[in-house]
Coordinates of C-alpha atoms (C1' of nucleotides) and ligand atoms in Angstrom, one line a residue:
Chain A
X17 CA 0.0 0.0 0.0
X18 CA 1.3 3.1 -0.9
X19 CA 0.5 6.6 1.0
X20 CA 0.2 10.2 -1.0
X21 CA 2.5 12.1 0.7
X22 CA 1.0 15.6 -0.8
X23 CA 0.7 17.0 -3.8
X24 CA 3.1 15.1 -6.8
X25 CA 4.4 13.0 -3.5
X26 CA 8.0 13.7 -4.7
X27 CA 9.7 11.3 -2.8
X28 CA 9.1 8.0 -3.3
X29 CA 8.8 5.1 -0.7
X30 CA 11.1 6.2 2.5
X31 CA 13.7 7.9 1.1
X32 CA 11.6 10.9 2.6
X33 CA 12.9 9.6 6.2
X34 CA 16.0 9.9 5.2
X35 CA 16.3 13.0 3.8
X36 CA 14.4 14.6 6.8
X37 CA 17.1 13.0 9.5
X38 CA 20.3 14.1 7.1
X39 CA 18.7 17.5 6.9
X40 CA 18.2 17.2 10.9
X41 CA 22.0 15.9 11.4
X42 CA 23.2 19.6 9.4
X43 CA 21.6 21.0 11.9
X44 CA 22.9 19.2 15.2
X45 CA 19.2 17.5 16.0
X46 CA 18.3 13.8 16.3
X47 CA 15.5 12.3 14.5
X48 CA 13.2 10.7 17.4
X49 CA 10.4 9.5 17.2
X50 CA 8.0 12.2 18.1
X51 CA 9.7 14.0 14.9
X52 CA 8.9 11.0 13.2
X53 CA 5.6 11.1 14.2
X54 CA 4.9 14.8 13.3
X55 CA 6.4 14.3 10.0
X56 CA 4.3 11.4 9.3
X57 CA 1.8 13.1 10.1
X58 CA 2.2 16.2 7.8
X59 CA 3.2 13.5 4.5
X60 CA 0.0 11.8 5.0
X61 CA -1.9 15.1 5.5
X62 CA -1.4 16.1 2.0
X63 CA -2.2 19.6 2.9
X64 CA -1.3 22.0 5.9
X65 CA -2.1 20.9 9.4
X66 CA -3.2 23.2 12.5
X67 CA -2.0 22.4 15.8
X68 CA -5.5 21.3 16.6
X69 CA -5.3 18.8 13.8
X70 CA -2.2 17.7 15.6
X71 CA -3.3 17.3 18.4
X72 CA -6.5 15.4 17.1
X73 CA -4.5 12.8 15.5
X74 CA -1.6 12.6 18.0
X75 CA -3.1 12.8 21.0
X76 CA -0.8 11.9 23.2
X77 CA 1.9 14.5 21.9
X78 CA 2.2 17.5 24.5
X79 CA 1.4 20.5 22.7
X80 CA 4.5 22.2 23.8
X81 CA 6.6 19.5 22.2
X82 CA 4.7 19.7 18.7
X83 CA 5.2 23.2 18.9
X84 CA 8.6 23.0 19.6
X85 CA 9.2 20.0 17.3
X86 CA 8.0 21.8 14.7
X87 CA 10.0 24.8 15.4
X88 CA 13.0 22.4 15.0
X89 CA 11.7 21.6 11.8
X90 CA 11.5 24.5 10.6
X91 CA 14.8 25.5 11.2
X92 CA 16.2 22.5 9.7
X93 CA 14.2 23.5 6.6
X94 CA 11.9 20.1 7.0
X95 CA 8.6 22.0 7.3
X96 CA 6.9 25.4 6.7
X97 CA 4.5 27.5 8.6
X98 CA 2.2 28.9 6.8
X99 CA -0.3 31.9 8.4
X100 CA -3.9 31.0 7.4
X101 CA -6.3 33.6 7.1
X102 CA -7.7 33.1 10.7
X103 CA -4.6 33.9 11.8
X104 CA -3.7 30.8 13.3
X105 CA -0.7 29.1 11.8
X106 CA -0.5 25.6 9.6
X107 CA 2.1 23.6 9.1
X108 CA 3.4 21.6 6.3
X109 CA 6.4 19.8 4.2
X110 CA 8.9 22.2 3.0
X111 CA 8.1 22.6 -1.0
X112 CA 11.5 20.8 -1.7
X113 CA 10.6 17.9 0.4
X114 CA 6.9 17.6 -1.4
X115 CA 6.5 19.8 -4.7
X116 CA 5.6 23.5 -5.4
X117 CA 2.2 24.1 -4.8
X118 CA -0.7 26.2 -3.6
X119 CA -4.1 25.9 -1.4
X120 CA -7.6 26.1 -1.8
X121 CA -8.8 27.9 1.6
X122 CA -12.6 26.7 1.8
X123 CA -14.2 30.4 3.6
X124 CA -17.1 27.9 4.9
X125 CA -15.6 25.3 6.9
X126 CA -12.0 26.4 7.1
X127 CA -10.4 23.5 5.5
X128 CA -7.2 23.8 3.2
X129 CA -6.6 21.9 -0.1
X130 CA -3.2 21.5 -1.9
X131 CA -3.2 22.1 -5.7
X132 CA -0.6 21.5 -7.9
X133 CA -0.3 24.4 -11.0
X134 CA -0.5 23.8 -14.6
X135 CA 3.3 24.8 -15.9
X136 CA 1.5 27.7 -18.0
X137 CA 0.2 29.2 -15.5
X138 CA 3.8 29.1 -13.2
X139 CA 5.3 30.2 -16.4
X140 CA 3.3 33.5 -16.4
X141 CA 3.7 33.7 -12.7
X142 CA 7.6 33.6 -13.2
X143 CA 7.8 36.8 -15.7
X144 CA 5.1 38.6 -13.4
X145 CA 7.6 37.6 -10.5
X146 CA 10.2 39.0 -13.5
X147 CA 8.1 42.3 -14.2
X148 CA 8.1 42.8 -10.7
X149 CA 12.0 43.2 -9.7
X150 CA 12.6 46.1 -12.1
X151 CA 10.1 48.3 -11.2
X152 CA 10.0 48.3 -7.6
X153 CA 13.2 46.9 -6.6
X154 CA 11.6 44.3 -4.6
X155 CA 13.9 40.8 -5.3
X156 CA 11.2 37.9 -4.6
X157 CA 12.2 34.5 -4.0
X158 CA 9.2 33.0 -3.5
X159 CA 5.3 33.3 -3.7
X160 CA 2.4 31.8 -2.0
X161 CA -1.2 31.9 -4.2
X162 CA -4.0 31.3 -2.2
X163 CA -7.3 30.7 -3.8
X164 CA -10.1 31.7 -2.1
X165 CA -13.6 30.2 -2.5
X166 CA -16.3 27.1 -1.2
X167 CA -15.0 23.6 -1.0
X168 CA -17.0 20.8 -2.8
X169 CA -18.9 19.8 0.0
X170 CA -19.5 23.3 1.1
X171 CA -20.5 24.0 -2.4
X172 CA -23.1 21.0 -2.4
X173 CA -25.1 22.4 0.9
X174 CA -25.1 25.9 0.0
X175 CA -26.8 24.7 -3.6
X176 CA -29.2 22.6 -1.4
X177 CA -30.9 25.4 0.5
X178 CA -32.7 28.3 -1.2
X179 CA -30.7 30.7 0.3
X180 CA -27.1 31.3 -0.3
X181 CA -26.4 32.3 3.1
X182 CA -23.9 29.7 5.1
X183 CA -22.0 30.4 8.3
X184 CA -18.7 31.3 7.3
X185 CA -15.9 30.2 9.5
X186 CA -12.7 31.5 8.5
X187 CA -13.0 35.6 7.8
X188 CA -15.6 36.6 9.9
X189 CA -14.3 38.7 13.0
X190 CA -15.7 38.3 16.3
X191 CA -18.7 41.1 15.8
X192 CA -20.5 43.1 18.6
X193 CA -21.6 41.1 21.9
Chain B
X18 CA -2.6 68.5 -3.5
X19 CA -3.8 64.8 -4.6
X20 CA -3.0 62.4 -1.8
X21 CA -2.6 58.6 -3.1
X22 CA -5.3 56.5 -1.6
X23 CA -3.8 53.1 -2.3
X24 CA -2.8 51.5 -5.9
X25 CA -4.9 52.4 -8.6
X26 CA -6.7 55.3 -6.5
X27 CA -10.1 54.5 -8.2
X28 CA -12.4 56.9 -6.1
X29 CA -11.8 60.4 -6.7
X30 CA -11.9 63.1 -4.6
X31 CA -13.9 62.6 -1.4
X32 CA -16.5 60.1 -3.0
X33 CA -14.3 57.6 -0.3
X34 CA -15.9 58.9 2.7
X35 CA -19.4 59.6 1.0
X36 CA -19.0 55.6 0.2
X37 CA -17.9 54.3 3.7
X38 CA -20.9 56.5 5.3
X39 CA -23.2 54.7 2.8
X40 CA -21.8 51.4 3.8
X41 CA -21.9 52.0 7.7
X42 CA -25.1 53.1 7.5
X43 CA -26.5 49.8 6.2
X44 CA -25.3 48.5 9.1
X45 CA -26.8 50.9 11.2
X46 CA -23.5 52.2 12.3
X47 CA -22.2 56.1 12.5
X48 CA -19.3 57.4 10.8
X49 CA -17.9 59.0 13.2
X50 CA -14.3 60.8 13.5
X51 CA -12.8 58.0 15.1
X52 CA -13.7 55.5 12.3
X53 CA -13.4 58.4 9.6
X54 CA -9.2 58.9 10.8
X55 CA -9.1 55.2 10.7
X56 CA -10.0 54.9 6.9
X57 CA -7.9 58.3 6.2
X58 CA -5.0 56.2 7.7
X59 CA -5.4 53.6 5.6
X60 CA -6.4 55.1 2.3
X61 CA -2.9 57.5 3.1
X62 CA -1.1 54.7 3.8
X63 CA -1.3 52.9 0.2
X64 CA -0.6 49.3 2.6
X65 CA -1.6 47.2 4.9
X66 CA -0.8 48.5 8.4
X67 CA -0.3 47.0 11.8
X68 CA -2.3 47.6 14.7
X69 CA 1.6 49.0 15.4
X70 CA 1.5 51.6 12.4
X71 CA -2.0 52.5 13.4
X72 CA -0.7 53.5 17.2
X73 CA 2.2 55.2 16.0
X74 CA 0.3 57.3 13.5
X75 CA -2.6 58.0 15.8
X76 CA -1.1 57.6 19.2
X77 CA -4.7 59.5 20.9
X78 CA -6.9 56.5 19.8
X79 CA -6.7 53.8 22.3
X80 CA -6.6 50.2 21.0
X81 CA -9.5 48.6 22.2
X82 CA -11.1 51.4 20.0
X83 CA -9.3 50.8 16.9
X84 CA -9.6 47.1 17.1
X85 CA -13.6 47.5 17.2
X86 CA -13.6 50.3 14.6
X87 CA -11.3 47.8 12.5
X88 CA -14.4 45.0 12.9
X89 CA -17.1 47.3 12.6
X90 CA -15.0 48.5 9.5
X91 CA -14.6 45.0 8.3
X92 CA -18.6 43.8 8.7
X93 CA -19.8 46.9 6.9
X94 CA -17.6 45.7 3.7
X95 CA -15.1 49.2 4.1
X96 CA -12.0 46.9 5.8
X97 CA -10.3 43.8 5.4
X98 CA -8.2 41.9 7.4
X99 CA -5.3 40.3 6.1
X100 CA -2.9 38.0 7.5
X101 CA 0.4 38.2 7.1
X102 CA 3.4 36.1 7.5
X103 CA 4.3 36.9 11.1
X104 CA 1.0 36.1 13.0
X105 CA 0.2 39.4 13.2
X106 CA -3.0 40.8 11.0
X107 CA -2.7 43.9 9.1
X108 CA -5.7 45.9 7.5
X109 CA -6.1 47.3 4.2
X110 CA -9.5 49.7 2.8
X111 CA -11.7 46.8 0.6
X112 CA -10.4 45.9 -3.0
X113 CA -13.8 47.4 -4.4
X114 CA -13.1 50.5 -2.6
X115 CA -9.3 50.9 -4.1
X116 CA -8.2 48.0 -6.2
X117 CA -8.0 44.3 -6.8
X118 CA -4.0 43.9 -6.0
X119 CA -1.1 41.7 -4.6
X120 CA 1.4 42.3 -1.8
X121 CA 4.9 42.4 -1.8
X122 CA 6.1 40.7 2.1
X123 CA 9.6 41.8 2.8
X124 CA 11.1 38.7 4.5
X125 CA 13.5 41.0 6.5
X126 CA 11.6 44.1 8.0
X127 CA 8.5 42.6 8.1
X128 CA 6.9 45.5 5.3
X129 CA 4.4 44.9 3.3
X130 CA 3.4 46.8 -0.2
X131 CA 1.0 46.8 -2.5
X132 CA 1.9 46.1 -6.4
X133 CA -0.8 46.0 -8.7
X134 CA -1.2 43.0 -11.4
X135 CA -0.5 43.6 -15.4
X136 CA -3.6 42.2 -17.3
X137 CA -2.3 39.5 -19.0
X138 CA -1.1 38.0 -15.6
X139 CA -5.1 38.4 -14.0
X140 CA -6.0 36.8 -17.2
X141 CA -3.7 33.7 -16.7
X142 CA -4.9 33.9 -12.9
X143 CA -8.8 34.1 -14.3
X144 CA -8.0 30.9 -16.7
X145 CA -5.8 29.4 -14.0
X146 CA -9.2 29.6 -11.6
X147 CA -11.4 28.7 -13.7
X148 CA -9.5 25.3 -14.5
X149 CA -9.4 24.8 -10.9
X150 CA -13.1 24.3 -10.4
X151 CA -13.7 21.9 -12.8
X152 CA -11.2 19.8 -11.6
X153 CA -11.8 19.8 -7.5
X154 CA -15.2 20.6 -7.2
X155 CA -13.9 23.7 -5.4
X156 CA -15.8 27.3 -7.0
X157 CA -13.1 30.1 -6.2
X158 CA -14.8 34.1 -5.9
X159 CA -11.2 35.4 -4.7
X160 CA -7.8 34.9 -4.7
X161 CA -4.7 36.2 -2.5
X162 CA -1.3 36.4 -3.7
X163 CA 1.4 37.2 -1.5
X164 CA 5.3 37.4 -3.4
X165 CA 7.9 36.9 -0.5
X166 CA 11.3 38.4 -1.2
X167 CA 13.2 41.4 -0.3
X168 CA 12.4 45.0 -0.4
X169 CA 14.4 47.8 -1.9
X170 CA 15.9 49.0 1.3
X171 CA 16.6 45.4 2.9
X172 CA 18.3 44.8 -0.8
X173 CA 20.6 47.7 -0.4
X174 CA 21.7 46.7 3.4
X175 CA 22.1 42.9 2.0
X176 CA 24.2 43.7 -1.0
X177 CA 26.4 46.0 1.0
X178 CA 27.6 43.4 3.8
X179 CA 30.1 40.9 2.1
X180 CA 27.9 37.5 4.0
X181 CA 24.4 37.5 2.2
X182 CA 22.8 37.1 5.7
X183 CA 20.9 40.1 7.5
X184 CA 18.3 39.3 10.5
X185 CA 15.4 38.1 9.4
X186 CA 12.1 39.2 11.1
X187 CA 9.4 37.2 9.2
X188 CA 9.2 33.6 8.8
X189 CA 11.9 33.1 11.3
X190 CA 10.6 30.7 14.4
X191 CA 11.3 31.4 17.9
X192 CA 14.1 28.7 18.7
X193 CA 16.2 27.1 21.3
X194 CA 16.8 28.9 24.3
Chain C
dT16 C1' -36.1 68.1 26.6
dA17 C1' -36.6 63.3 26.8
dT18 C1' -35.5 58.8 25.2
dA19 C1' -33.3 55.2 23.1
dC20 C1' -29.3 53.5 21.2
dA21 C1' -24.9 53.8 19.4
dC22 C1' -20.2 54.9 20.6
dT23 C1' -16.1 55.3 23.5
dG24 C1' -12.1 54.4 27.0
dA25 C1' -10.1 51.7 30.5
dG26 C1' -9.0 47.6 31.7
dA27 C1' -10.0 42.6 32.5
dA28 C1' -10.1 38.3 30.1
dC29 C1' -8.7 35.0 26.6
dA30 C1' -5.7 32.0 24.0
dA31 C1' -2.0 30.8 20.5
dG32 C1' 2.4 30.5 20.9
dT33 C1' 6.9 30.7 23.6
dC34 C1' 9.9 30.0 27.4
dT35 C1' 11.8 27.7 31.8
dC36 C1' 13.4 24.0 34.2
dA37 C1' 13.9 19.6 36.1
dA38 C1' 13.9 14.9 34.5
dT39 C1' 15.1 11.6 30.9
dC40 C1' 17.2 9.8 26.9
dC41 C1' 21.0 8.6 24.0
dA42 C1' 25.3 8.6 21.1
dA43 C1' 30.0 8.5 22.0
dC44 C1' 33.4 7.4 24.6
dT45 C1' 36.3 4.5 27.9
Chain D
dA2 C1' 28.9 -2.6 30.5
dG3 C1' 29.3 1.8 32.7
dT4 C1' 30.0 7.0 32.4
dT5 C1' 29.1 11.2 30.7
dG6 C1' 27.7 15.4 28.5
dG7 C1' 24.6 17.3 25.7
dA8 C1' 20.2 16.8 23.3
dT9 C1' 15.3 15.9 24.2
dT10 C1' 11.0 15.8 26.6
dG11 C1' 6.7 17.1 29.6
dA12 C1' 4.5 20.1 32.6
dG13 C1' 3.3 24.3 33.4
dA14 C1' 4.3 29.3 33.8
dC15 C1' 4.6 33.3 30.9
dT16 C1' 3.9 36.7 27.0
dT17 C1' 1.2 39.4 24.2
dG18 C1' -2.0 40.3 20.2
dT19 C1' -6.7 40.4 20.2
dT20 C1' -11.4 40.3 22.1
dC21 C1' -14.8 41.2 25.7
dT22 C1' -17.1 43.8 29.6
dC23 C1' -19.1 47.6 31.5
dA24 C1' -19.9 52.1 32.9
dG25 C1' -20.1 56.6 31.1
dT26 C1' -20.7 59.8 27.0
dG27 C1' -22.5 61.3 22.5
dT28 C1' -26.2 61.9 19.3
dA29 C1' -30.0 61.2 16.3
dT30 C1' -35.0 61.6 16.4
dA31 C1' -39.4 62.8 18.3
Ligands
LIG28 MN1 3.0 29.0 -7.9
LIG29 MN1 -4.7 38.8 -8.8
LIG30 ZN1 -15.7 23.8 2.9
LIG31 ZN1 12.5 45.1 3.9

DNA sequence: TATACACTGAGAACAAGTCTCAATCCAACT
DNA sequence: AGTTGGATTGAGACTTGTTCTCAGTGTATA
């Protein structure tokens, strides 16, 4: 049985392991097993994780280790925060681990969806990122697309009532008591 | 004297305020002086600002009052709220108000402009969009594109050091004590 | 002027994320 | 096999951006 590891799932069969624990050794860190765990986690996510997703499916992971494994991550370029639009953070593979890619933000229920580009479309993103270093002497090295919008299953119940009105979860701020 | 009110600067003149007092009143809210230097900030500014910028720029208006103008803002359709890379959110006038455009996040000092797209690159995004909802079931009614990279001035201070690092403030995680 | 709400400021409350510290693990030696 | 020093871990305190509470003030409308 094979797992998807994300979008493209770059690496195939463990070699992922062992890539994470060389890039873990550059940086003076061990590879234990809650590591392992987290990064398991995030490959078989297949799209960013929140720290409540973490700790749904690793329950018996402190929350102040995850947080701190993940910094460790991080720093050992293994995984990438990313900052949502409810302003909590999510976490995922590093794009060189997994494959360049960007995310569907459902506004209804919150969830996140990988998507992998068509190369025409990175192409015209690349002489935009181009235009974009001559004019305003901003040097990118990177861009993150997120597309904004209603998820399949979102999409199903708002067609099912009359009204197009859903609660949204991930925009709305706290209001008026 | 013209005062730039963002990229594009679509309304003219003071139609701005005539708008935002339109808009508060459907939500039965008052445009008061408060609120109305809170949208002169940000149509001045021509970015996103901080709740930081705000207090520096307006040091008499205490926070808890900004913060509710900024939701109050944000329900009546004149304000949105946009996360960026550190955790912290910034806010920016509505893109029907100034402009549909992208942001430019300095990975060094943290700053964030606004750069406005060529056609042909909205048209690939429209095209790029429109493929994505046949494919996922996922119907998209926005998009966010953030280009990470460094500014002009973080450029200059990199290019002038002989060791390509300078501090970064973004994306960087906490670490090891 | 009276009345009913909306608005405001000060500060308490909340919570995601970070830090501290004592205990534990583990790779590298003898 | 035992020692050892540094890395790792869990529990909980702490920090701080943001939200909530509430009493007092402003302001439309009659
Ligand atoms: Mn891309
Ligand atoms: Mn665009
Ligand atoms: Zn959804
Ligand atoms: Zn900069």
């Amino acid at each position: 049985m094979t797992v998807s590891r994300g979008p493209g799932d770059k690496t195939g069969g463990d070699s992922l392991h062992g890539l994470v624990e060389e890039r873990l050794r550059q940086a003076a860190q061990r590879y234990t097993s809650g590591r392992r765990a987290l990064v398991d986690l995030l490959a078989q996510a297949g799209h960013p994780l929140s720290i409540e997703d973490i700790a749904e499916q690793a329950p018996r992971m402190p929350r102040s280790s995850a947080y701190r494994h993940l910094v460790d991550l991080q720093q050992a370029g293994v995984v990438r925060r990313v900052a949502a639009n409810d302003g909590y953070f999510r976490f995922e593979l590093a794009e060189d681990i997994t494959e360049h890619h960007h995310h569907l933000v459902c506004t209804y229920c919150g969830q996140v969806l990988d998507v992998t580009p068509t190369p025409a479309f990175e192409q015209a993103m690349n002489s935009y990122l181009a235009s974009l270093t001559g004019s305003s002497g901003f040097v990118s090295d990177d861009h993150r697309l997120d597309v904004l919008g209603a998820c399949a299953t979102c999409n199903r119940a708002r067609s099912a009532r009359r009204d197009q009105a859903l609660p949204r979860a991930t925009p709305q701020p706290a209001g008026r008591p």
